[in-house]
Amino acid sequence: MVREYLKEIGYKDNEIEEILEAYSLTSFQEETLLKNIKKNYEYFIVIGYTAEEIIKMTKRQPSIYGYSIENMTKKITDMMKLGYSQEEVIKMTKVLPSIYSYSIESMNQKIKDMMTLGYSQEEVIKMTKRLPSIYGYSI
């Protein structure tokens, strides 16, 4: 069931295996995992991701399929409270999908650190990949 759905939405066989073998997803029953994948995939489409972007993002961070919609919505809302638009947050998560797993406190501190170093909010968006390792430590 899950394999067929993932293939249907555009994943290749080797990518399907990698997703299904992701440690964070192995504890799900197949029916529950299928339901989560469908819900999360549809959620991402509705908020502005393309199918290709979802595939790329979840290949890098398959655990996203285990997150609740409420959790992901809260991450977006929290980032918007830091002054970013929804479109900017989506752009950032395309580059760094693990943002969905970070606490808002960690993200806020990383963004403040980059701004203290002289980067503008727009530059932080462009440099999203550097957020986890600024100063050599990770979120």
PDB file of C-alpha atoms in Angstrom, residues 19-95:
ATOM      1  CA  ILE A  19      11.950   6.416   3.152  1.00  0.00           C
ATOM      2  CA  LEU A  20      10.511   3.179   4.462  1.00  0.00           C
ATOM      3  CA  GLU A  21      13.801   2.319   6.173  1.00  0.00           C
ATOM      4  CA  ALA A  22      14.078   5.688   7.915  1.00  0.00           C
ATOM      5  CA  TYR A  23      14.347   4.929  11.610  1.00  0.00           C
ATOM      6  CA  SER A  24      11.738   7.500  12.587  1.00  0.00           C
ATOM      7  CA  LEU A  25       9.134   5.800  10.370  1.00  0.00           C
ATOM      8  CA  THR A  26       9.822   2.127  11.072  1.00  0.00           C
ATOM      9  CA  SER A  27       7.635   2.070  14.186  1.00  0.00           C
ATOM     10  CA  PHE A  28       4.489   3.003  12.231  1.00  0.00           C
ATOM     11  CA  GLN A  29       2.004   0.353  11.178  1.00  0.00           C
ATOM     12  CA  GLU A  30       1.650   0.358   7.390  1.00  0.00           C
ATOM     13  CA  GLU A  31      -1.905   1.692   7.443  1.00  0.00           C
ATOM     14  CA  THR A  32      -0.963   4.528   9.823  1.00  0.00           C
ATOM     15  CA  LEU A  33       2.131   5.399   7.801  1.00  0.00           C
ATOM     16  CA  LEU A  34       0.102   5.511   4.587  1.00  0.00           C
ATOM     17  CA  LYS A  35      -2.446   7.816   6.233  1.00  0.00           C
ATOM     18  CA  ASN A  36       0.328  10.120   7.520  1.00  0.00           C
ATOM     19  CA  ILE A  37       2.101  10.242   4.174  1.00  0.00           C
ATOM     20  CA  LYS A  38      -1.120  11.076   2.329  1.00  0.00           C
ATOM     21  CA  LYS A  39      -2.123  13.761   4.856  1.00  0.00           C
ATOM     22  CA  ASN A  40       1.309  15.378   4.935  1.00  0.00           C
ATOM     23  CA  TYR A  41       1.766  15.235   1.161  1.00  0.00           C
ATOM     24  CA  GLU A  42      -1.640  16.861   0.615  1.00  0.00           C
ATOM     25  CA  TYR A  43      -0.875  19.465   3.299  1.00  0.00           C
ATOM     26  CA  PHE A  44       2.389  20.413   1.569  1.00  0.00           C
ATOM     27  CA  ILE A  45       0.622  20.752  -1.790  1.00  0.00           C
ATOM     28  CA  VAL A  46      -2.069  22.981  -0.269  1.00  0.00           C
ATOM     29  CA  ILE A  47       0.436  25.325   1.418  1.00  0.00           C
ATOM     30  CA  GLY A  48       2.495  25.816  -1.725  1.00  0.00           C
ATOM     31  CA  TYR A  49       5.067  23.092  -2.337  1.00  0.00           C
ATOM     32  CA  THR A  50       5.296  21.343  -5.703  1.00  0.00           C
ATOM     33  CA  ALA A  51       5.359  17.548  -5.935  1.00  0.00           C
ATOM     34  CA  GLU A  52       9.048  17.712  -6.920  1.00  0.00           C
ATOM     35  CA  GLU A  53       9.874  19.896  -3.906  1.00  0.00           C
ATOM     36  CA  ILE A  54       8.073  17.528  -1.545  1.00  0.00           C
ATOM     37  CA  ILE A  55       9.977  14.556  -2.931  1.00  0.00           C
ATOM     38  CA  LYS A  56      13.313  16.344  -2.667  1.00  0.00           C
ATOM     39  CA  MET A  57      12.553  17.547   0.857  1.00  0.00           C
ATOM     40  CA  THR A  58      11.335  14.183   2.168  1.00  0.00           C
ATOM     41  CA  LYS A  59      14.246  12.312   0.617  1.00  0.00           C
ATOM     42  CA  ARG A  60      16.499  14.480   2.787  1.00  0.00           C
ATOM     43  CA  GLN A  61      14.213  14.356   5.837  1.00  0.00           C
ATOM     44  CA  PRO A  62      11.878  11.322   5.616  1.00  0.00           C
ATOM     45  CA  SER A  63      10.828  11.806   9.246  1.00  0.00           C
ATOM     46  CA  ILE A  64       8.607  14.647   8.009  1.00  0.00           C
ATOM     47  CA  TYR A  65       6.089  11.989   7.059  1.00  0.00           C
ATOM     48  CA  GLY A  66       5.850  11.087  10.734  1.00  0.00           C
ATOM     49  CA  TYR A  67       5.041  14.617  11.921  1.00  0.00           C
ATOM     50  CA  SER A  68       1.552  15.829  12.638  1.00  0.00           C
ATOM     51  CA  ILE A  69      -0.020  18.576  10.557  1.00  0.00           C
ATOM     52  CA  GLU A  70      -0.484  20.546  13.780  1.00  0.00           C
ATOM     53  CA  ASN A  71       3.247  20.374  14.544  1.00  0.00           C
ATOM     54  CA  MET A  72       4.250  21.526  11.060  1.00  0.00           C
ATOM     55  CA  THR A  73       1.658  24.310  11.055  1.00  0.00           C
ATOM     56  CA  LYS A  74       2.992  25.483  14.412  1.00  0.00           C
ATOM     57  CA  LYS A  75       6.568  25.567  13.062  1.00  0.00           C
ATOM     58  CA  ILE A  76       5.441  27.738  10.163  1.00  0.00           C
ATOM     59  CA  THR A  77       3.450  30.004  12.488  1.00  0.00           C
ATOM     60  CA  ASP A  78       6.377  30.270  14.911  1.00  0.00           C
ATOM     61  CA  MET A  79       8.731  31.245  12.079  1.00  0.00           C
ATOM     62  CA  MET A  80       6.199  33.812  10.879  1.00  0.00           C
ATOM     63  CA  LYS A  81       6.239  35.309  14.399  1.00  0.00           C
ATOM     64  CA  LEU A  82       9.973  35.845  13.858  1.00  0.00           C
ATOM     65  CA  GLY A  83       9.099  38.135  10.961  1.00  0.00           C
ATOM     66  CA  TYR A  84       9.060  35.810   7.954  1.00  0.00           C
ATOM     67  CA  SER A  85       6.161  35.402   5.552  1.00  0.00           C
ATOM     68  CA  GLN A  86       4.681  31.965   4.924  1.00  0.00           C
ATOM     69  CA  GLU A  87       6.318  31.986   1.487  1.00  0.00           C
ATOM     70  CA  GLU A  88       9.703  32.740   3.046  1.00  0.00           C
ATOM     71  CA  VAL A  89       9.309  29.958   5.607  1.00  0.00           C
ATOM     72  CA  ILE A  90       8.384  27.511   2.852  1.00  0.00           C
ATOM     73  CA  LYS A  91      11.413  28.636   0.865  1.00  0.00           C
ATOM     74  CA  MET A  92      13.614  28.051   3.917  1.00  0.00           C
ATOM     75  CA  THR A  93      12.176  24.590   4.591  1.00  0.00           C
ATOM     76  CA  LYS A  94      12.796  23.569   0.986  1.00  0.00           C
ATOM     77  CA  VAL A  95      16.489  24.171   1.598  1.00  0.00           C
TER      78      VAL A  95
END
